[in-house]
Coordinates of C-alpha atoms in Angstrom, one line a residue:
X1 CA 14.7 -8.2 -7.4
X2 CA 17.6 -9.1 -9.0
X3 CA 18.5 -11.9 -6.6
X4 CA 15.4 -13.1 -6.7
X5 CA 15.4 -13.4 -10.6
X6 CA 19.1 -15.3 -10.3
X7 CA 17.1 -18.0 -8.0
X8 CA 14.6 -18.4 -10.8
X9 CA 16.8 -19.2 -13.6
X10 CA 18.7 -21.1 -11.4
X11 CA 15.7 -23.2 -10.3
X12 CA 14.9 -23.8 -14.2
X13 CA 18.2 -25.0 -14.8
X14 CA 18.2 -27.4 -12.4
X15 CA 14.6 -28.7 -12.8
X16 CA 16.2 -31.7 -15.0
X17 CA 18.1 -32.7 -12.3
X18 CA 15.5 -32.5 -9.8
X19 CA 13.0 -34.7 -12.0
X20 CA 15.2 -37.7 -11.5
X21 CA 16.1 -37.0 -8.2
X22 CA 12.8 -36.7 -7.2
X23 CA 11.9 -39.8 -8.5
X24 CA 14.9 -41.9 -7.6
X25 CA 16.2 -41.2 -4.4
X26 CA 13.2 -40.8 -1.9
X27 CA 11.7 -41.6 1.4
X28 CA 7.9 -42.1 1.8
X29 CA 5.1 -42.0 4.0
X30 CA 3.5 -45.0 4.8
X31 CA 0.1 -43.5 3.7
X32 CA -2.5 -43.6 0.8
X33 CA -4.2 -40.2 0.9
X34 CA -4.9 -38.5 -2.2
X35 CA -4.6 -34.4 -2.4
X36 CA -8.6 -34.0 -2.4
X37 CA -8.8 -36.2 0.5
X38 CA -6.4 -33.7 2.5
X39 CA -8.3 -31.0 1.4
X40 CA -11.6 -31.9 2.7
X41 CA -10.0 -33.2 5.9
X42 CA -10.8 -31.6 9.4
X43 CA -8.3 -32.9 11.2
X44 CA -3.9 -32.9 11.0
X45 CA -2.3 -35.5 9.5
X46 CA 1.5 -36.2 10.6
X47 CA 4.3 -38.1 9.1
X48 CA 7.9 -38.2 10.3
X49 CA 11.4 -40.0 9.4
X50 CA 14.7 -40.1 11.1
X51 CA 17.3 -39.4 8.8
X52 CA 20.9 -41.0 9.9
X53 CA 24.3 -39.8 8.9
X54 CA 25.1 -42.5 5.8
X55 CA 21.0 -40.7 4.9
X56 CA 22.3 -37.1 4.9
X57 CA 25.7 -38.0 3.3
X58 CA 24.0 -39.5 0.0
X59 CA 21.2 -37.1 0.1
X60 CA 17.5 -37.9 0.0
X61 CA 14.1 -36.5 -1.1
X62 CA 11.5 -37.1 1.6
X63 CA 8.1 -37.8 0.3
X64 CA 4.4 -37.5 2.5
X65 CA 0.9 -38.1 1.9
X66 CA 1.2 -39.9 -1.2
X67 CA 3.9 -37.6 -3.0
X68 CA 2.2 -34.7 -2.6
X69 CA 4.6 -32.7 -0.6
X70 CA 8.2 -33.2 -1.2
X71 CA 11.6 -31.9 0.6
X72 CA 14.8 -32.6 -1.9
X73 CA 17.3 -32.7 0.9
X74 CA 21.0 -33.4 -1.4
X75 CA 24.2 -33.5 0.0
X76 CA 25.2 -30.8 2.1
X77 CA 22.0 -29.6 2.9
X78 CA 22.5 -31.4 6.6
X79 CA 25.3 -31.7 9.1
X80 CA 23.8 -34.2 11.2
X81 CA 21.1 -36.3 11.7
X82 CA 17.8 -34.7 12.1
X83 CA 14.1 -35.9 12.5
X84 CA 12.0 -34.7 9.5
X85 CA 8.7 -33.9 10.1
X86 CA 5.6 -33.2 7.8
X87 CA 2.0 -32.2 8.8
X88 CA -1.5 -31.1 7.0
X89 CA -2.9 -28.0 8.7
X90 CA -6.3 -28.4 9.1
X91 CA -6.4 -24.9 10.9
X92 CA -7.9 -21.6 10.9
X93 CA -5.0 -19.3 9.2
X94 CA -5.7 -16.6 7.6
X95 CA -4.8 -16.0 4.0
X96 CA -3.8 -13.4 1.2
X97 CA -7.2 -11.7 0.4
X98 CA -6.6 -11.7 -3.4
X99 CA -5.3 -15.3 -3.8
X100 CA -7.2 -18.6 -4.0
X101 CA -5.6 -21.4 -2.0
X102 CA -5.2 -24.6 -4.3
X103 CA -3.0 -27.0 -2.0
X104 CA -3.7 -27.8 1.9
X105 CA -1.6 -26.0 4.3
X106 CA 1.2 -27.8 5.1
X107 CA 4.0 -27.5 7.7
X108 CA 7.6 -29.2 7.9
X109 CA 10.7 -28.9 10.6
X110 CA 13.6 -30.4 11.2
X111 CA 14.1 -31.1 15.0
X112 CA 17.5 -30.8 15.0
X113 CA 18.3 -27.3 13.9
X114 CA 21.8 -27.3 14.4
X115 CA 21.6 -29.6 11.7
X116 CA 20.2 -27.4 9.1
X117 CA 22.5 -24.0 7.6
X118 CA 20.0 -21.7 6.6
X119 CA 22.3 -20.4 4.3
X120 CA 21.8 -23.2 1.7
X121 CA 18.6 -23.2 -0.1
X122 CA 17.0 -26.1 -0.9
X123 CA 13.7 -27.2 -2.9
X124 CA 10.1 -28.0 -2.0
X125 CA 7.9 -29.5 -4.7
X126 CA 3.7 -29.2 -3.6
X127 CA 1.3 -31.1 -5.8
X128 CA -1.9 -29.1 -6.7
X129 CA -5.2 -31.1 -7.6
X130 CA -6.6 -29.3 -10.0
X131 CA -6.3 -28.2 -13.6
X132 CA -6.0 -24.0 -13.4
X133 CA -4.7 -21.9 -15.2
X134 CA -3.7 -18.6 -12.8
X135 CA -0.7 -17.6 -12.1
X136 CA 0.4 -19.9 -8.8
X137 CA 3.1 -19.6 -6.0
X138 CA 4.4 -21.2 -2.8
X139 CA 4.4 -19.1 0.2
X140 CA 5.4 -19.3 3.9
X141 CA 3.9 -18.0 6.8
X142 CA 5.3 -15.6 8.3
X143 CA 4.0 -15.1 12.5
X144 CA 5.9 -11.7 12.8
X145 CA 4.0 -9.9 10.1
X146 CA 0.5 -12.1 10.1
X147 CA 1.5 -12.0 6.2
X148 CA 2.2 -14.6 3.5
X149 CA 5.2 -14.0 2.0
X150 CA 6.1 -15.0 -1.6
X151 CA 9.3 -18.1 -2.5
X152 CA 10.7 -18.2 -6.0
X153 CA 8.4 -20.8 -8.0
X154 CA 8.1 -22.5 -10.8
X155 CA 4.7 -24.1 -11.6
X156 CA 4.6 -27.0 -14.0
X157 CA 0.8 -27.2 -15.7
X158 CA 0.7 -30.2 -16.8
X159 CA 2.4 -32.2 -13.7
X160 CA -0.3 -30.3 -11.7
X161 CA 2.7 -29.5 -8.6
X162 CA 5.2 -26.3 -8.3
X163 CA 8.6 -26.4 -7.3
X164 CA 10.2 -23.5 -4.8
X165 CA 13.4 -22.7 -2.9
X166 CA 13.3 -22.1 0.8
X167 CA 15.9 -21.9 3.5
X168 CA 13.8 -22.7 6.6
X169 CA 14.2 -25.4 9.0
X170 CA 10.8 -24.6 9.6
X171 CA 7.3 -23.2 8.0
X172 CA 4.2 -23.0 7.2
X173 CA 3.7 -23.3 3.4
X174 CA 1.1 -23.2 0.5
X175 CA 0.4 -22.7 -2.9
X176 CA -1.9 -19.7 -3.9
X177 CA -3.0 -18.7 -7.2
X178 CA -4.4 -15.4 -8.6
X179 CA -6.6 -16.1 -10.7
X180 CA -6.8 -12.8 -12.7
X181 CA -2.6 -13.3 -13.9
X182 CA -3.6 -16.1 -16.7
X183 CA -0.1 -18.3 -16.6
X184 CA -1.3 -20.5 -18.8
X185 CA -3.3 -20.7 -22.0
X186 CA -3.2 -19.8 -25.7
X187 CA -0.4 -17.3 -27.4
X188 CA -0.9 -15.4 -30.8
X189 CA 1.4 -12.7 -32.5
X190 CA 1.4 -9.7 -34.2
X191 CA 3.3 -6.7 -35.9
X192 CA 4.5 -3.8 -33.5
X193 CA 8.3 -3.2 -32.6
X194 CA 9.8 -5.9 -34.6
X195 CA 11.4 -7.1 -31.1
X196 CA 11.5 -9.5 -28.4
X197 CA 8.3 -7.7 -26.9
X198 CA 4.8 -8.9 -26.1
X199 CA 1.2 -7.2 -25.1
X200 CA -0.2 -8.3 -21.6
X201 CA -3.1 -7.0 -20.3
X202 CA -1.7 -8.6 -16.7
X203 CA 1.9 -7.3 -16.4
X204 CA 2.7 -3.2 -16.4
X205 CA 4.7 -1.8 -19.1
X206 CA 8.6 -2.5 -18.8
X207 CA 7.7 -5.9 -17.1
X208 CA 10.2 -9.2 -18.3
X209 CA 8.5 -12.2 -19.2
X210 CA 10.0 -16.0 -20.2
X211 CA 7.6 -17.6 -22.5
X212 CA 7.9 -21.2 -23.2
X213 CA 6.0 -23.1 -25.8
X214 CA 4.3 -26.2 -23.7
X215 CA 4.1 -28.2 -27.6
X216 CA 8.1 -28.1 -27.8
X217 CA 9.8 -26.4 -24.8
X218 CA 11.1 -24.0 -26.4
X219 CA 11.3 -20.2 -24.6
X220 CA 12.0 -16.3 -25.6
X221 CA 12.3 -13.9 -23.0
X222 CA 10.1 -10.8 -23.6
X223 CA 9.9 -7.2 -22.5
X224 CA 6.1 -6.1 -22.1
X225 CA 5.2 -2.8 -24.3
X226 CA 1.7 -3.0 -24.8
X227 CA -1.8 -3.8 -23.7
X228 CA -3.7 -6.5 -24.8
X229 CA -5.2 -9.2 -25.4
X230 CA -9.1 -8.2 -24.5
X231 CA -9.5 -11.3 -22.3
X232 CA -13.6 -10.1 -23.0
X233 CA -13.1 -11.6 -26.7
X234 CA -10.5 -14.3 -25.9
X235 CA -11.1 -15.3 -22.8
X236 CA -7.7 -18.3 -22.8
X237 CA -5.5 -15.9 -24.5
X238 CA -2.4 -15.1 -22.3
X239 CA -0.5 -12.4 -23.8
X240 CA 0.2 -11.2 -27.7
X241 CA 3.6 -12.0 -29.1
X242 CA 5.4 -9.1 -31.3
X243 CA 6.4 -11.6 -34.3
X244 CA 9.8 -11.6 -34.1
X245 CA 9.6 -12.9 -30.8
X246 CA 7.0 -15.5 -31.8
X247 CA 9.1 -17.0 -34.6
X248 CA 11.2 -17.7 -31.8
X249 CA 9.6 -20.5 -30.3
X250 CA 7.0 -21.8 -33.5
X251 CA 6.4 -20.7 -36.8
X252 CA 4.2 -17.9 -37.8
X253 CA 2.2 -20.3 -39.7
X254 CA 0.9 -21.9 -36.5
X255 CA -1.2 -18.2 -35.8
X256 CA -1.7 -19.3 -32.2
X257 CA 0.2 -21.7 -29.6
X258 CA 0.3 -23.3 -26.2
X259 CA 2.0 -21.0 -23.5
X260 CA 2.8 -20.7 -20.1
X261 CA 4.0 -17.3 -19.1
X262 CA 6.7 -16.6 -15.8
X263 CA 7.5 -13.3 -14.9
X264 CA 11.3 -12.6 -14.3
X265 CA 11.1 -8.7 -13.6
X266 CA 7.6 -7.4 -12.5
X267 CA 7.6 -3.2 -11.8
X268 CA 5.8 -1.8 -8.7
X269 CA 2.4 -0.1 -8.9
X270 CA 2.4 3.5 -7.2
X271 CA 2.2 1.9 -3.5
X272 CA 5.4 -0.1 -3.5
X273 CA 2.9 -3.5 -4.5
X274 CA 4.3 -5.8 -6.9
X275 CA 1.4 -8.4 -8.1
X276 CA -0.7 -6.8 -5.4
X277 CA 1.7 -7.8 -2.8
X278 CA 4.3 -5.4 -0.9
X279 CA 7.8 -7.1 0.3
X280 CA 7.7 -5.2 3.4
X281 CA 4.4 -6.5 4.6
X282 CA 3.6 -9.3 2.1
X283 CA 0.5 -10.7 1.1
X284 CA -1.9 -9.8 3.6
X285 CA -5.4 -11.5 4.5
X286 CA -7.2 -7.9 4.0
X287 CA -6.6 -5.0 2.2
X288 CA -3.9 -2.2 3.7
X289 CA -6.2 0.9 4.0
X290 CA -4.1 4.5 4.8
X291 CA -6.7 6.4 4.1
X292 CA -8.1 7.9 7.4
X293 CA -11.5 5.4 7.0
X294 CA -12.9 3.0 4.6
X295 CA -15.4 0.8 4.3
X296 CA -17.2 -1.8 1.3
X297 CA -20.6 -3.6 1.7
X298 CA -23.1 -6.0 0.1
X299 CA -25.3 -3.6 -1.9
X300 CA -28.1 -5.9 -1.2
X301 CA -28.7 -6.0 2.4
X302 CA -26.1 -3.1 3.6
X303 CA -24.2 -5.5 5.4
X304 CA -20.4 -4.3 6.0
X305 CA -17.8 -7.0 4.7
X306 CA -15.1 -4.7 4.9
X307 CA -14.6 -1.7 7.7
X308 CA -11.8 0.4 9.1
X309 CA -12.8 3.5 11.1
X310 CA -15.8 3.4 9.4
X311 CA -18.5 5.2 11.9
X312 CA -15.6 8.1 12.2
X313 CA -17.2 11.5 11.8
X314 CA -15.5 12.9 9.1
X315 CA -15.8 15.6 5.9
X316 CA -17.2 13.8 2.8
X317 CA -15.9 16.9 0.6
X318 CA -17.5 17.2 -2.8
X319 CA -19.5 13.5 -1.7
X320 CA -22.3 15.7 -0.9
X321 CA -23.1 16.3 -4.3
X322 CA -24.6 12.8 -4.6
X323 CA -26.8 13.6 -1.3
X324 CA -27.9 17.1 -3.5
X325 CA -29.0 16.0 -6.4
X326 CA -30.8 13.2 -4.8
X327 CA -33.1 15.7 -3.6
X328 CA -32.9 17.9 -6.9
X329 CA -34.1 14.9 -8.8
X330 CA -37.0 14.2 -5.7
X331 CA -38.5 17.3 -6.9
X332 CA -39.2 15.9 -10.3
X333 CA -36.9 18.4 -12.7
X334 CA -37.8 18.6 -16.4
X335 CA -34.1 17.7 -17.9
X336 CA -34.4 18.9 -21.3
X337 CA -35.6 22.3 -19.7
X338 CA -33.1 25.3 -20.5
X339 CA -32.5 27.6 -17.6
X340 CA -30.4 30.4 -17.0
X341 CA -27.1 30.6 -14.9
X342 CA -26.7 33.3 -12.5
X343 CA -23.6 34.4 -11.2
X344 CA -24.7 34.4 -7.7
X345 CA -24.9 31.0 -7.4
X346 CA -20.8 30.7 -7.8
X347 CA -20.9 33.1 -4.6
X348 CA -22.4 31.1 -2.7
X349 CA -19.0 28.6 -3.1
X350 CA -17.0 31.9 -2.2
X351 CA -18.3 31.1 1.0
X352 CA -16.0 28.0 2.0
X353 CA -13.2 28.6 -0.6
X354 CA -11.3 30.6 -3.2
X355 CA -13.2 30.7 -6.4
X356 CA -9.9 30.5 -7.9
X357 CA -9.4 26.6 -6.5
X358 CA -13.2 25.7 -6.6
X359 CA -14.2 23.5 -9.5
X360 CA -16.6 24.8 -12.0
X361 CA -18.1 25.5 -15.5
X362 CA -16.8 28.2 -17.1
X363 CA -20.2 30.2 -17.9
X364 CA -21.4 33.9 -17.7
X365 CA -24.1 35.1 -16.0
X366 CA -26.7 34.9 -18.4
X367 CA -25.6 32.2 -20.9
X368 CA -28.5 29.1 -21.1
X369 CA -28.0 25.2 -21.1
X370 CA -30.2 22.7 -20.1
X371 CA -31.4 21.0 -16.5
X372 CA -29.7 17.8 -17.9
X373 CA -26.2 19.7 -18.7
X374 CA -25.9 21.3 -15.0
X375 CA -26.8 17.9 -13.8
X376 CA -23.4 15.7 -15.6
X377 CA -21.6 19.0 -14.7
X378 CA -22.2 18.6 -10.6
X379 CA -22.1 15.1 -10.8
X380 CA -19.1 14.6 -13.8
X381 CA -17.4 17.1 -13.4
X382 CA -17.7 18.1 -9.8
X383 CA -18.8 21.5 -10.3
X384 CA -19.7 23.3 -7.8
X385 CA -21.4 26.4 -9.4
X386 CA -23.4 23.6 -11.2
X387 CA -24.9 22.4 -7.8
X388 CA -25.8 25.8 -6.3
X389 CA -27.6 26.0 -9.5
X390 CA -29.6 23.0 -9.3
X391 CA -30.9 24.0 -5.9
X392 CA -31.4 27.4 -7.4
X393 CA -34.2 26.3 -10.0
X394 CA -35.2 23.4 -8.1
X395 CA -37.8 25.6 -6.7
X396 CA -37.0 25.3 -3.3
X397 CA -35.6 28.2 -1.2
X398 CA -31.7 27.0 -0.3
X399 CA -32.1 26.7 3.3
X400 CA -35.4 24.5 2.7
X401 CA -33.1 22.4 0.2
X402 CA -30.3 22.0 2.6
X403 CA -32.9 21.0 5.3
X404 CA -34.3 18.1 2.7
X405 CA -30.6 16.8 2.4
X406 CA -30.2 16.2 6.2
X407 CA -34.2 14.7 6.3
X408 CA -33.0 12.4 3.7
X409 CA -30.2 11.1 5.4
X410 CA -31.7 11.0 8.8
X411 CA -35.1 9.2 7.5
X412 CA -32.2 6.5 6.9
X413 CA -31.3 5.8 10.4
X414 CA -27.5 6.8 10.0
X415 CA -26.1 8.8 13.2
X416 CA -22.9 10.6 12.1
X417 CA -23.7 12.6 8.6
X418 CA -25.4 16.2 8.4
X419 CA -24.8 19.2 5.5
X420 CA -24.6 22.8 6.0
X421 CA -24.6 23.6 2.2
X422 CA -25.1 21.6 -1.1
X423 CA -21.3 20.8 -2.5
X424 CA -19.0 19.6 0.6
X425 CA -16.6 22.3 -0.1
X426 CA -17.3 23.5 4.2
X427 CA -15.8 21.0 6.4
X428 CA -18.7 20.9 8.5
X429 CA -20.6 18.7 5.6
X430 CA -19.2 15.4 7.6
X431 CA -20.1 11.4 7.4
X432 CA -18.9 8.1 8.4
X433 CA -17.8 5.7 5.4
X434 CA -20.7 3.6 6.7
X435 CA -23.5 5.9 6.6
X436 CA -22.1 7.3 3.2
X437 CA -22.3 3.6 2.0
X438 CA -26.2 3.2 3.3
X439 CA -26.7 6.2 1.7
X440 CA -25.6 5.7 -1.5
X441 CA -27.3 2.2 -1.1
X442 CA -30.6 3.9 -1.6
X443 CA -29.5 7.1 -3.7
X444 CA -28.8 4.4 -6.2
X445 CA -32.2 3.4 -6.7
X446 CA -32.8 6.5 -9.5
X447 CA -31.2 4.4 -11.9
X448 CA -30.3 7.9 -13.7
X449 CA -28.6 9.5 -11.1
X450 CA -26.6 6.3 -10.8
X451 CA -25.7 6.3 -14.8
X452 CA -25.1 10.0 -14.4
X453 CA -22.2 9.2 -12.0
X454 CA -20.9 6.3 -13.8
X455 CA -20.5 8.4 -17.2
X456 CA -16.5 8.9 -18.2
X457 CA -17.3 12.3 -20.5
X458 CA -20.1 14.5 -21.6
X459 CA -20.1 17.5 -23.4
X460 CA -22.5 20.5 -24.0
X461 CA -22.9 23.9 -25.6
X462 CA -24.1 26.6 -23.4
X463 CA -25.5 29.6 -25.5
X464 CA -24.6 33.4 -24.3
X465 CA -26.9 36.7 -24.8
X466 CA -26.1 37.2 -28.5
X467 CA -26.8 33.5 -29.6
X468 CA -23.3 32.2 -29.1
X469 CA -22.1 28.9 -28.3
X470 CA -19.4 28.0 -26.4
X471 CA -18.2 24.1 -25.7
X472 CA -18.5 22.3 -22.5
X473 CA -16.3 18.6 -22.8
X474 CA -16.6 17.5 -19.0
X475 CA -14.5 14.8 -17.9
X476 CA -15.1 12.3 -14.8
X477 CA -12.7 13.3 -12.0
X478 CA -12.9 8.9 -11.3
X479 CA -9.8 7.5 -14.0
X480 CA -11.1 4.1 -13.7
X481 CA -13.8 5.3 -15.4
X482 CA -11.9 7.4 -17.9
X483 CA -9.7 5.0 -19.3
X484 CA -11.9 1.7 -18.3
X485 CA -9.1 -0.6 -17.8
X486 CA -9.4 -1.5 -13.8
X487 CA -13.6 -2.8 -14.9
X488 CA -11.8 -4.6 -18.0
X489 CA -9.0 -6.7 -16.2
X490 CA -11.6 -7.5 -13.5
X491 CA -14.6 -8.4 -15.7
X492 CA -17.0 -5.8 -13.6
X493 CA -18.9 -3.2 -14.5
X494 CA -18.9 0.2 -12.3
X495 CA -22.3 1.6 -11.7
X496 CA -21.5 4.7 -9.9
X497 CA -19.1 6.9 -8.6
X498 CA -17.9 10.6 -6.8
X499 CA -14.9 11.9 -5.9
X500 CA -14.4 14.5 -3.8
X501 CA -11.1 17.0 -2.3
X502 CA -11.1 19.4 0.1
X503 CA -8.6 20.4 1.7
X504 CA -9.5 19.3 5.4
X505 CA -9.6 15.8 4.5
X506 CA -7.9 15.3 1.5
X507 CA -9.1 13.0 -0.9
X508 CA -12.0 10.7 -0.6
X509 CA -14.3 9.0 -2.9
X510 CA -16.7 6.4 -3.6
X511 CA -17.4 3.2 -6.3
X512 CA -20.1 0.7 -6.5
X513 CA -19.7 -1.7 -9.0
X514 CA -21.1 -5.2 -9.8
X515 CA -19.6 -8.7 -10.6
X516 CA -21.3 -12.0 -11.7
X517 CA -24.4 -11.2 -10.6
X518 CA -23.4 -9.1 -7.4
X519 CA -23.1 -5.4 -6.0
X520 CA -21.0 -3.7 -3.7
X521 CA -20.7 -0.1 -2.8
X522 CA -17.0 1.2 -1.4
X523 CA -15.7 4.6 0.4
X524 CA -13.1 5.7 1.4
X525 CA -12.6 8.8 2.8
X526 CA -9.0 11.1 4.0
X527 CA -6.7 9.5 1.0
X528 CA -3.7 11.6 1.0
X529 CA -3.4 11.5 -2.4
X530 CA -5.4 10.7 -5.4
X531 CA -3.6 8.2 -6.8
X532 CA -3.9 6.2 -3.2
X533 CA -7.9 6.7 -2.8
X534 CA -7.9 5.0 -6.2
X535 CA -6.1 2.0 -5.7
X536 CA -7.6 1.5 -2.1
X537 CA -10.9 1.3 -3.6
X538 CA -10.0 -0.9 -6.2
X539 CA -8.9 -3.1 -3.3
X540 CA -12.0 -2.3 -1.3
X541 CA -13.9 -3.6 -4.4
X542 CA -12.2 -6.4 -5.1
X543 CA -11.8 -7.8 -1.4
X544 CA -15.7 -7.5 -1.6
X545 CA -16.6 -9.6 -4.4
X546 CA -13.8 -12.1 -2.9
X547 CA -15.7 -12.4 -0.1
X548 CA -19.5 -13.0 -1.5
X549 CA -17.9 -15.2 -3.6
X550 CA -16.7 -17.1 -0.5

């Protein structure tokens, strides 16, 4: 990283230069195509020069397809004369999932490659035709991996192009934006630190940012130590400056500036990614899934858009409990009804696992509470004592209840799911990410068991034999939905979820959520921890809406 950051600064510094020697010393293509022109184009477009000896000594910046792909080729950059060649791609290639393409693929090589020594860097400028404000890059192509992988860049807004460094005598190149880093846009300040520190809501914690001011080019380097803007109420705001750091680059009187933001230092997430992207792998053109399967479909017509190992039999774990009370609630409960618990129906958990490890609500036999209260316990908290209690006063004898679930299911047409009890704590409850999708697809149409899932907290009083009550705060075992940042920073709104653990599979669990207008339902199921089941559906939800989109 720390390389990588020298080649940054070092392409800042000599930007200047490269300004005038782009525009002085050059060889063109005899051509008059515009960028949206190659865009739109289905077929290649090639261009190639000969560059002599007397060529390579003074140095030269070759030019195609009307400037919009340049090589900066200065002295020592070449021993010997080469042919330089440049092409538009108009070819199937796969790209990184997450990122939006905003320049044609393009491919150069010089024919010689004795002439070229790989060990010297040199520049590439790529012209993008369209006013954005993400945060953009150059990649190459890399055939070994099937991945994209990242070059130092520096974008310039306003020129609409981005310079990078490569040291390839030949690739496959791009520019790619994500769209959910905003790069460019308005700055404000405020009082925290008193440092050279700023609030993102892109960038984690710890994370160095340059700054410049686009009105007079002035820069601060900032360290990120806080959250924020809400991008909900100030949709063009980039970050928050701390305001010692602001009067750095304008004066405090001007409340809010024009800013482009580069990261310098970005920390990994809790997969190795940096920006979504991993250096061993790069950026891929679907999501990396560990988890033993996965899948994410269109909530509309059950169609898969993403799958891996996703008709696997497998244990679902506490995913059941969404099957469960799906048939509680078909037997029409009355919520605000106040039953009794019994301490039998905690032995029937004792069944499949140590009490001691089983999730539950800590209640006596005896003590009262409402249908409505076991009902965000099961489905909340994941309490297990809560669900055998359900399918105690549902009215239904347990083995007639159990029979219901695996009806349900069936009546669906899915092949590889069935239940032997109510709260997937046996490993004989088993599904296949697929059918648990379907079924979920139509579980969600009791809006209330849906908003049931999707809560972060609820809380309760149950009341003992002698009139006493004792507090029940129950917290949703999904942290997307306890802390709400993932929806925030990807302006969607998550309409249900379960997790579930066991053992025998490890961690699984499943999110729907919607986006501008559209739904998709995500599982994944044998996570080995929970910190991976949560950023793999993330990704699985993510990659979905990418593709409806599309």
């Amino acid at each position: 990283m720390k390389k990588k950051i020298k080649i940054i600064y070092g392409l800042y510094l000599l930007s200047v230069f490269l300004l005038v020697f782009f525009s002085i010393s050059s060889v063109k293509a005899a051509d008059d195509v515009v960028l949206s022109d190659l865009l739109a184009s289905t077929a290649n477009k090639k261009f190639s020069i000969n560059l002599d000896e007397s060529t390579i000594a003074r140095g030269y910046t070759v030019t195609s397809f009307n400037d919009s792909l340049k090589l900066s080729l200065v002295p020592g950059i070449l021993s010997s004369s080469t042919r330089v060649g440049c092409e538009v791609l108009n070819e199937d290639i796969p790209t990184p999932w997450h990122l939006d393409r905003i320049s044609p693929f393009y491919q150069f090589e010089f024919f010689n490659k004795a002439s070229y020594d790989n060990h010297k860097p040199f520049y590439i400028q790529v012209n993008y035709d369209t006013e954005t404000f993400g945060y953009k890059r150059v990649f190459f192509y890399d055939k070994n991996f099937s991945a994209w992988r990242e070059l130092p860049t520096t974008d310039f807004p306003k020129e609409k192009f981005v310079r990078s460094l490569i040291h390839l005598p030949y690739a496959r190149i791009a520019v790619f934006e994500d769209s959910s880093i905003l790069a460019v846009g308005k700055a404000s300040w405020y009082k925290y630190k008193g440092g050279d520190f700023t609030a993102s809501p892109d960038y984690p914690k710890g994370s160095r940012l340059r700054v410049y001011n686009l009105d007079n080019g002035k820069y601060v380097d900032v360290t990120v130590n806080d959250y924020g803007p809400d991008r909900r109420l100030h949709p063009d705001r980039v970050i928050d400056l701390d305001k010692v750091a602001f009067t750095k680059i304008a004066s405090v009187g001007e409340g809010i500036i024009n800013v482009k933001v580069e990261p310098l230092n970005v920390a990994a997430d809790a997969r190795g990614q940096v920006l979504g992207i991993k250096a061993v792998t790069g950026a891929l053109a679907s999501p990396e899934i560990k988890s033993k399967a996965a899948v994410v479909i269109n909530k509309k017509d059950g169609q898969i858009i993403f799958g891996q190992n996703a008709t696997t039999s497998l244990p679902l774990a506490s995913l059941s409990k969404m099957v469960a009370l799906k048939v509680f609630f078909d037997q029409r409960p009355t919520l605000n009804q106040i039953v009794e618990y019994k301490i039998k129906d905690e032995e029937y958990n004792s069944l499949y696992t140590d009490l001691s490890r089983s999730s539950k609500i800590k209640v006596k036999d005896g003590d009262k509470m409402t249908i409505e209260d076991l009902v965000y316990s099961a489905l909340v908290g994941s309490a297990n004592n809560a669900v055998e209690s359900l399918v105690r006063v549902s009215g239904l004898e347990r083995n007639v209840f159990i029979t219901k679930m695996n009806e349900f299911v069936t009546s669906l047409g899915v092949t590889q799911t069935k239940f032997i009890e109510p709260t997937g704590l046996s490993e004989e409850n088993k599904t296949s990410a697929y059918d648990y999708a379907i079924i979920i697809r139509e579980v969600l149409k009791n809006p209330f068991q849906a908003k049931v899932s999707a809560t972060s907290k609820y809380k309760f009083d149950s009341i003992d034999a002698k009139g006493i009550k004792t507090p029940h705060p129950i917290y949703n075992t999904n942290t997307f939905l306890r802390d709400g940042l993932f929806a925030l920073e990807n302006n969607l709104t998550l309409t249900s979820s379960k997790t579930g653990y066991i053992d025998e599979i490890g961690y699984c669990l499943m999110t729907s959520a919607t986006q501008d207008g559209q739904e998709v339902i995500a599982v994944v199921l044998g996570a080995t921890d929970k910190t991976q089941s949560l950023e793999e559906i993330k990704d699985l939800l993510l990659y979905g809406f990418k593709k409806l989109k599309n």
